[in-house]
Short mmCIF file of C-alpha atoms in Angstrom, two decimals:
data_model
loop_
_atom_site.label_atom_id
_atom_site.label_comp_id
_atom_site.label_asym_id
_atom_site.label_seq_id
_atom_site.Cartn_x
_atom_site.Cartn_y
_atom_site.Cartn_z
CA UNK C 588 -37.94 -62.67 -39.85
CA UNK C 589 -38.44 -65.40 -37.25
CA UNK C 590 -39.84 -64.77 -33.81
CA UNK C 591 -39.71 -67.45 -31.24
CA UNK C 592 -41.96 -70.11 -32.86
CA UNK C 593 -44.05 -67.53 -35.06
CA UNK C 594 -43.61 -66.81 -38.26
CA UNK C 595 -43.40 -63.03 -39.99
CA UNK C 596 -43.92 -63.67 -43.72
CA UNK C 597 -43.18 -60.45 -46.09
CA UNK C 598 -45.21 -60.33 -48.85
CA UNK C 599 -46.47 -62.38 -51.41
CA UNK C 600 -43.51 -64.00 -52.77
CA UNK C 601 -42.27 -64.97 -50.02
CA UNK C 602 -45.14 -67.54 -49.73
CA UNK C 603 -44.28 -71.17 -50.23
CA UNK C 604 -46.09 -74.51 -50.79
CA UNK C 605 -45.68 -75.11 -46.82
CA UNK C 606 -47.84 -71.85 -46.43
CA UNK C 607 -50.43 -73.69 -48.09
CA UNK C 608 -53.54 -74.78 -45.34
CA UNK C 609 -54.71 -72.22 -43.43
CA UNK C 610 -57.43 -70.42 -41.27
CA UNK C 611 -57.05 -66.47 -41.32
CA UNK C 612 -58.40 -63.21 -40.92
CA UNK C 613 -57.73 -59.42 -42.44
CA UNK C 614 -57.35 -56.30 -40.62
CA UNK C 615 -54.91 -53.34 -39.62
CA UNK C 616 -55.41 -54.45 -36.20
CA UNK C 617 -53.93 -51.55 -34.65
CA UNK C 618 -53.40 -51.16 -31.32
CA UNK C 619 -54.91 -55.03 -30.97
CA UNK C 620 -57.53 -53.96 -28.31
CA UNK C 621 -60.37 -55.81 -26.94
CA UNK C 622 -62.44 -55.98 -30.42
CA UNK C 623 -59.48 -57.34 -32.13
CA UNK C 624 -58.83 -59.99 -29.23
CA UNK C 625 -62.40 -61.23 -30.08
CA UNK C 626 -61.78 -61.90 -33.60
CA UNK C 627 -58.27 -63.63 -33.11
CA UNK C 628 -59.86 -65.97 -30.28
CA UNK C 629 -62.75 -66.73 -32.57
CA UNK C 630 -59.65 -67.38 -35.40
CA UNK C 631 -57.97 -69.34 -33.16
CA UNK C 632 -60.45 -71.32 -32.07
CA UNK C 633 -61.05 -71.95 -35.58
CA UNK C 634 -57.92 -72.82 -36.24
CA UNK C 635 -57.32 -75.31 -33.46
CA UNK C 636 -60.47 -77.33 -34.24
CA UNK C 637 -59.22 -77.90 -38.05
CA UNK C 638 -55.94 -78.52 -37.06
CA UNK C 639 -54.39 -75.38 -38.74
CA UNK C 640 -52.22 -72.49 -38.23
CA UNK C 641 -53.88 -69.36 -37.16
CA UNK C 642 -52.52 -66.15 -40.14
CA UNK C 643 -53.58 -62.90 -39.41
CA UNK C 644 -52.86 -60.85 -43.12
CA UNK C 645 -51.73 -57.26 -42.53
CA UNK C 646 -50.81 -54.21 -44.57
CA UNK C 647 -48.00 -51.85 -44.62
CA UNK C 648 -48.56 -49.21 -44.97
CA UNK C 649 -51.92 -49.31 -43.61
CA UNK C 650 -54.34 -48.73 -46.15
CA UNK C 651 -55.37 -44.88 -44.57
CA UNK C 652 -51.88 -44.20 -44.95
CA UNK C 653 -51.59 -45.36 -48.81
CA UNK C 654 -54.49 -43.20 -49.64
CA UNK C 655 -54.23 -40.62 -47.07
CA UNK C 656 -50.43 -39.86 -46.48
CA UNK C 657 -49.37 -37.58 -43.80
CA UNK C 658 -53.09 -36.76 -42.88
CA UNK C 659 -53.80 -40.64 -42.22
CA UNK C 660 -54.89 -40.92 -38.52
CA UNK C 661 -51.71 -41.70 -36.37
CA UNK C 662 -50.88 -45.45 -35.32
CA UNK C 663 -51.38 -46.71 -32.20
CA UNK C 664 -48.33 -49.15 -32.33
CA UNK C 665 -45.76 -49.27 -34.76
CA UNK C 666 -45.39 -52.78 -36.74
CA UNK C 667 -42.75 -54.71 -34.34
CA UNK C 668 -45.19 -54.30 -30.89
CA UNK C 669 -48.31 -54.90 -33.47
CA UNK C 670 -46.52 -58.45 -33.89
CA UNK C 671 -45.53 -58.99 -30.44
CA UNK C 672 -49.50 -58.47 -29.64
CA UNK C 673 -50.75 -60.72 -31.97
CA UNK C 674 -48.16 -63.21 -31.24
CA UNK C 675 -49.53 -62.99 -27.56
CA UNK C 676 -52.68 -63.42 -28.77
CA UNK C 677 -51.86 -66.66 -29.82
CA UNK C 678 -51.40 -65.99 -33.79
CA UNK C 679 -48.92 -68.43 -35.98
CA UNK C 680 -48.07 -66.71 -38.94
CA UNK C 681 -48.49 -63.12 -40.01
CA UNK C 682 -48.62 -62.23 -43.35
CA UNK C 683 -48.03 -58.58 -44.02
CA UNK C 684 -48.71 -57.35 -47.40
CA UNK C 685 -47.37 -54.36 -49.37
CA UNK C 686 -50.19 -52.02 -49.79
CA UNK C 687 -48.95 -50.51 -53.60
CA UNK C 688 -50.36 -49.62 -56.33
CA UNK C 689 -50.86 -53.66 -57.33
CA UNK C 690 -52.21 -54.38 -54.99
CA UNK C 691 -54.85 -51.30 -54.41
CA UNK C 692 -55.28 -51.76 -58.04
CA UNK C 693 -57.20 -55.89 -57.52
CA UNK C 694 -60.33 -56.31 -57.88
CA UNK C 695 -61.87 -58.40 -55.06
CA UNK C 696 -61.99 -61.50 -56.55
CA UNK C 697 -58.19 -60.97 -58.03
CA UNK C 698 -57.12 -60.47 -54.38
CA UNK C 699 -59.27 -63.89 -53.30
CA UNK C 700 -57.99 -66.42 -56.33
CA UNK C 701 -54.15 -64.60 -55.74
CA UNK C 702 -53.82 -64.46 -52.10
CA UNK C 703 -56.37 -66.37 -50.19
CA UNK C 704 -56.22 -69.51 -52.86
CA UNK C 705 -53.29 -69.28 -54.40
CA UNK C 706 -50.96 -67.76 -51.81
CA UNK C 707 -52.51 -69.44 -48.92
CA UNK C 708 -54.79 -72.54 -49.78
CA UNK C 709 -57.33 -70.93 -47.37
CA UNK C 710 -59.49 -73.27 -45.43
CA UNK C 711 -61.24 -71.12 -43.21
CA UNK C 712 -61.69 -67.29 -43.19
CA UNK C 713 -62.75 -64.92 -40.42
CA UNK C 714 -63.64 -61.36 -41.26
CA UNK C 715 -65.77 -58.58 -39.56
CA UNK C 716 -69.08 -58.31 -40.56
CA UNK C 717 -68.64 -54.76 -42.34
CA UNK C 718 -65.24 -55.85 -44.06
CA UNK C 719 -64.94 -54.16 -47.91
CA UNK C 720 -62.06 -55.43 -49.86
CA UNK C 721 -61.35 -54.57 -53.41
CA UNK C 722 -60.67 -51.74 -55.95
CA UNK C 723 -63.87 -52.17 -57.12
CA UNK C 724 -65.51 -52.06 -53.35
CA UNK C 725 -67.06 -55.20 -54.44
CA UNK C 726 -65.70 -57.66 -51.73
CA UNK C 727 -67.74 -58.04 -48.82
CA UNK C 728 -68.83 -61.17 -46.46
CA UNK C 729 -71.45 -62.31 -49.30
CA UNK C 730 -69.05 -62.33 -51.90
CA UNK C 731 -66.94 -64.01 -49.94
CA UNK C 732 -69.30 -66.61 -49.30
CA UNK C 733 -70.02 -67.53 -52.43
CA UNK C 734 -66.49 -67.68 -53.64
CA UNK C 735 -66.02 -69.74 -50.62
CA UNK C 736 -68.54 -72.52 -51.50
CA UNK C 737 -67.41 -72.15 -55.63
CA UNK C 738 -63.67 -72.53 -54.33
CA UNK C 739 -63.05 -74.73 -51.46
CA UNK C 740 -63.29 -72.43 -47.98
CA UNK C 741 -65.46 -71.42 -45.43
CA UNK C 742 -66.40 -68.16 -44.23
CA UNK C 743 -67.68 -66.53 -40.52
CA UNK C 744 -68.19 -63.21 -39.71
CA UNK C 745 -67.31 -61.86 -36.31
CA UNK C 746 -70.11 -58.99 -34.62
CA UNK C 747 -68.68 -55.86 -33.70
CA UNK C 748 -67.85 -55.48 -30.10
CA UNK C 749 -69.11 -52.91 -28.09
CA UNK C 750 -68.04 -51.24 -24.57
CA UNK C 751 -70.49 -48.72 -22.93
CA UNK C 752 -73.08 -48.34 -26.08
CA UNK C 753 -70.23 -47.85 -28.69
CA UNK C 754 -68.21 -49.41 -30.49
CA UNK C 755 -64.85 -50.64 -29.61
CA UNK C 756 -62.12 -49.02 -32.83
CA UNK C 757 -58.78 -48.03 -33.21
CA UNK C 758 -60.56 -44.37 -33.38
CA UNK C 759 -62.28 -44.56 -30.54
CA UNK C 760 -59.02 -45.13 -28.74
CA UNK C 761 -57.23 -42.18 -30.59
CA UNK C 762 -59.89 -39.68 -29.57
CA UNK C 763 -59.72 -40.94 -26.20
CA UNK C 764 -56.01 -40.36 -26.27
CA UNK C 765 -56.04 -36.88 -27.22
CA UNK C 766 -58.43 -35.94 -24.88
CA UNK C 767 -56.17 -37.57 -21.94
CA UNK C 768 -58.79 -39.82 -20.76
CA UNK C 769 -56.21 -43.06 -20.21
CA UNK C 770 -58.68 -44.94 -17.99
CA UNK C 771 -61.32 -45.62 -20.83
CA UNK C 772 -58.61 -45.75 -23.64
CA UNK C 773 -57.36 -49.12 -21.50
CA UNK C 774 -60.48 -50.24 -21.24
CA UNK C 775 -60.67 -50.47 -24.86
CA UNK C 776 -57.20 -52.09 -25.31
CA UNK C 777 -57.51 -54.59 -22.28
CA UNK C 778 -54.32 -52.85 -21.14
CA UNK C 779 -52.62 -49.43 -20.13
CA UNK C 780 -51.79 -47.69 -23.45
CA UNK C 781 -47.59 -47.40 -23.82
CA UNK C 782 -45.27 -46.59 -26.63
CA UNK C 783 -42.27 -49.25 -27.43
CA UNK C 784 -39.19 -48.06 -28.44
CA UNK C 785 -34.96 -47.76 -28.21
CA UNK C 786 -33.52 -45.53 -26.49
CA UNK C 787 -30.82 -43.76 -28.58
CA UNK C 788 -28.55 -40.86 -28.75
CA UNK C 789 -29.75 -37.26 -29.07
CA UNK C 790 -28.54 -33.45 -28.44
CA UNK C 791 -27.95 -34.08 -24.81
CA UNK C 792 -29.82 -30.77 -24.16
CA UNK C 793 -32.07 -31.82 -21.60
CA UNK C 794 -28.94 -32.48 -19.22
CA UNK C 795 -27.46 -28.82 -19.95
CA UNK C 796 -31.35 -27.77 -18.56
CA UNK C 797 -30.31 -30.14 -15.50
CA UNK C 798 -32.81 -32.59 -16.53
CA UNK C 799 -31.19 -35.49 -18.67
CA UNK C 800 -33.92 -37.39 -20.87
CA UNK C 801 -34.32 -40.57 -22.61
CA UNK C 802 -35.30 -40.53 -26.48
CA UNK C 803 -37.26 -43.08 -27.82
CA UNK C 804 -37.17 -44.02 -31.44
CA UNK C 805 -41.06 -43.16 -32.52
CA UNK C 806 -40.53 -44.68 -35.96
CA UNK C 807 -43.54 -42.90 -37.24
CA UNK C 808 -44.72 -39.89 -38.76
CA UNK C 809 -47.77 -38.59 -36.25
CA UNK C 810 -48.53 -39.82 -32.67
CA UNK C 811 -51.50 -39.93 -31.21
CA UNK C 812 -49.79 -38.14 -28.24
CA UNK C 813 -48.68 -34.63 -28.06
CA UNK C 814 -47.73 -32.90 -24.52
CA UNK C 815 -46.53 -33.29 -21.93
CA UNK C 816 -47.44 -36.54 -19.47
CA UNK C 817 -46.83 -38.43 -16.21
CA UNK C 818 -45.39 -41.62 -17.02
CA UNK C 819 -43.75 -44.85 -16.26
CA UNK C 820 -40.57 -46.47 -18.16
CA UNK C 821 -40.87 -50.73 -18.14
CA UNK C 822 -37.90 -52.64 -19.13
CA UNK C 823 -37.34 -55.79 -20.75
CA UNK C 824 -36.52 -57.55 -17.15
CA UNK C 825 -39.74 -55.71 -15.73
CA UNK C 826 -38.38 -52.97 -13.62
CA UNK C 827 -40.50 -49.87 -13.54
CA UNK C 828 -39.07 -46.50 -13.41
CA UNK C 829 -41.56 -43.48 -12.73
CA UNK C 830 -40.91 -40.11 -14.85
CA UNK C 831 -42.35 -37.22 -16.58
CA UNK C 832 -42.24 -37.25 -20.84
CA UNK C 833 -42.92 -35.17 -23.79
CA UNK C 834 -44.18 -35.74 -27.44
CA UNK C 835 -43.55 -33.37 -29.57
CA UNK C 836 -41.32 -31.73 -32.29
CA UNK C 837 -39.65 -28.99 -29.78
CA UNK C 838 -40.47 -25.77 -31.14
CA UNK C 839 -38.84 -24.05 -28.29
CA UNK C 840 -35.28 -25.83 -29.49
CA UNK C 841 -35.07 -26.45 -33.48
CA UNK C 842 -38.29 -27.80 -34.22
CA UNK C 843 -38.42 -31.64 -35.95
CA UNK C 844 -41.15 -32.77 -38.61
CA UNK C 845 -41.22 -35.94 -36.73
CA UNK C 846 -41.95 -36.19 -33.15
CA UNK C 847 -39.63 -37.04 -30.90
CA UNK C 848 -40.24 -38.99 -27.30
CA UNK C 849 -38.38 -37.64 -24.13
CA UNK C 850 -38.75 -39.15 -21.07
CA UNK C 851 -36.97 -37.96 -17.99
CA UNK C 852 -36.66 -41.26 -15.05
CA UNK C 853 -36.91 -40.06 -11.37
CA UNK C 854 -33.76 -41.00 -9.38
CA UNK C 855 -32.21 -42.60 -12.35
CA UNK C 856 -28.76 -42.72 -13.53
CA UNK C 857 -28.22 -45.84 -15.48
CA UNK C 858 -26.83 -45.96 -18.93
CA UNK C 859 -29.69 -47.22 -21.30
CA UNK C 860 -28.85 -46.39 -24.49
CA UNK C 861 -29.39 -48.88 -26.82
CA UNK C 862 -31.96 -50.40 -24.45
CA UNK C 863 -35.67 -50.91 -25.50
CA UNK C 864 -38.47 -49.85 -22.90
CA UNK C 865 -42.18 -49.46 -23.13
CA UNK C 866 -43.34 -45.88 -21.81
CA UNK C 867 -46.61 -46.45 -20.17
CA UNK C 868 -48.98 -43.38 -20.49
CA UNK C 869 -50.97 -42.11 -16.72
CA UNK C 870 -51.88 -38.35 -16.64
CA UNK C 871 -51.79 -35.51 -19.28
CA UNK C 872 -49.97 -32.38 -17.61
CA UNK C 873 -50.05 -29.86 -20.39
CA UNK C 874 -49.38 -29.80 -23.77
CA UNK C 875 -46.57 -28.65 -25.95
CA UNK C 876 -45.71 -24.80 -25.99
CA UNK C 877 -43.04 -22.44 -27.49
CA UNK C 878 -40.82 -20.69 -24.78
CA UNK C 879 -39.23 -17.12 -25.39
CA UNK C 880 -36.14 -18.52 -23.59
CA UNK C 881 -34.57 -21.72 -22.59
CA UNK C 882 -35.03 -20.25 -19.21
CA UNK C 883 -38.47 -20.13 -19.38
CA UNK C 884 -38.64 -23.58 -20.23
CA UNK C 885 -36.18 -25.31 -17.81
CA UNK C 886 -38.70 -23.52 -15.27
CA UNK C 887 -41.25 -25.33 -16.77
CA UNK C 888 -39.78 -28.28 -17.07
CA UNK C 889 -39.12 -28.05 -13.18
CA UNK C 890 -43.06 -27.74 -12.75
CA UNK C 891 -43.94 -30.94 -14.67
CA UNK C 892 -41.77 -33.07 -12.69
CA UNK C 893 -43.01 -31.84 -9.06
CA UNK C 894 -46.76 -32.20 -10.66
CA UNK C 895 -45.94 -35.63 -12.04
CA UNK C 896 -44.59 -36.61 -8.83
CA UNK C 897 -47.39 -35.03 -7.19
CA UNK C 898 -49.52 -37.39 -9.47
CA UNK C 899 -47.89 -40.40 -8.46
CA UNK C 900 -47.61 -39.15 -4.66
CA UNK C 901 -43.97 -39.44 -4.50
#
């Protein structure tokens, strides 16, 4: 997959000799917030003094989720607005890596000699200073190190970046999340927190409750979301719509396994199926509830928008 002048390459074999000559860094980087941003500017800075393309190496799944399943924490961004981040950040190439069995199963200096020298020719690496690689636990900065000088590549850690005492994670930001507090979670990413997404067809219910929604393609298992929130729709020509949205798996209706995003657009009428649109995230309103009757919840649903437009003073 090519995107713009970047480059997305999908595993291993899909690495060629023109891969070869490289600074890079390893990480789930999800979500991309302000600790990430450090490490990428320090990669890219890097990378521009050697006169080399800046690869950030990725997993799918994420390695929680290999090991973890359905009780891995919940992503903060799916894979395609992960790219579009580190893209922005000024990234070249990302390599994204197939977290299997083969490759859980390397040691850590199998997964040096086969990715970072073979695969890539590595000429510079950048890696947190608490990064553990390896089935055997053994990889860390010092390893590195030494397998840099024995091998050809150099090696500097990045210092973990802190924000009001603690330190700036991906589970930091979750907690924050589920506890509504939006303010401090952008703080963390360097931007309001949004999910990305298509809008496509559902049951058309919410316009037989008089209030026709949007769904948005989640394309993931758990979200770090569940309620009911104040919110506002962007589009890809950077109109702004204001609306009220749920996360959730409906337990009033038919109840999903995966959860589903609704978003209902003040004043709007336009057909946007099809369309992709970020749903930025402002105020918690309640969270997600069964209802005896679809009565009782088109009530409800009549209270969250006057006390999301009461939020936004509209």
């Amino acid at each position: 997959m090519q995107l713009a002048k970047h480059e997305f390459i999908r595993g291993l074999h899909n690495l060629g000799p023109e891969h070869k000559g490289c600074v890079a860094t390893i990480g789930s980087f999800d979500g991309v917030h302000l600790g990430h941003q450090a490490i990428l500017q320090q990669l890219k800075k890097v990378a521009q003094a050697l006169g080399l393309p800046a690869v950030a190496i990725v997993f799918e799944p994420q390695p929680t989720e290999f090991f973890a399943g359905d009780k891995a924490p919940a992503r903060l961004m799916r894979m395609r607005e992960k790219l579009e981040a580190l893209w922005a950040a000024g990234i070249d190439k990302v390599l994204c890596l197939n977290f299997n069995q083969t490759l859980r199963s390397l040691s850590a200096e199998q997964f040096i000699d086969r990715v970072l020298v073979q695969g890539l020719g590595i000429k510079h690496l950048v890696v947190g200073d608490d990064f553990r690689f390896g089935c055997d636990r053994k990889g860390d900065f010092h390893l590195l190190q030494a397998k840099g000088k024995e091998l050809g590549f150099e090696v500097s850690d990045t210092h973990t970046l802190e924000m009001d005492g603690d330190r700036i994670s991906s589970t930091r930001i979750r907690n924050l999340l589920e506890a509504g507090d939006f303010a401090e979670a952008e703080k963390l990413l360097g931007k309001p927190y949004g999910v990305y997404g298509r809008v496509v067809y559902g049951k058309q219910l919410g316009r037989q409750l008089g209030v026709p929604t949007a769904n948005v393609e989640l394309r993931r298992y758990r979200s770090p979301l569940h309620g009911v929130f104040a919110v506002t729709a962007v589009f890809t020509d950077g109109s702004q719509v204001k609306g009220v949205a749920n996360i959730g798996v409906r337990p009033t209706v038919n109840g999903l396994k995966k959860p589903l995003l609704e978003v209902h657009l003040f004043n709007f009428s336009r057909d946007i199926y099809g369309q992709v649109i970020d749903v930025v995230f402002h105020h918690k309103l309640r969270d997600e509830k069964k209802f005896a009757s679809l009565d009782e919840l088109k009530a409800q649903l009549q209270t969250d928008i006057s006390e999301a437009k009461a939020f936004f003073n509209i």
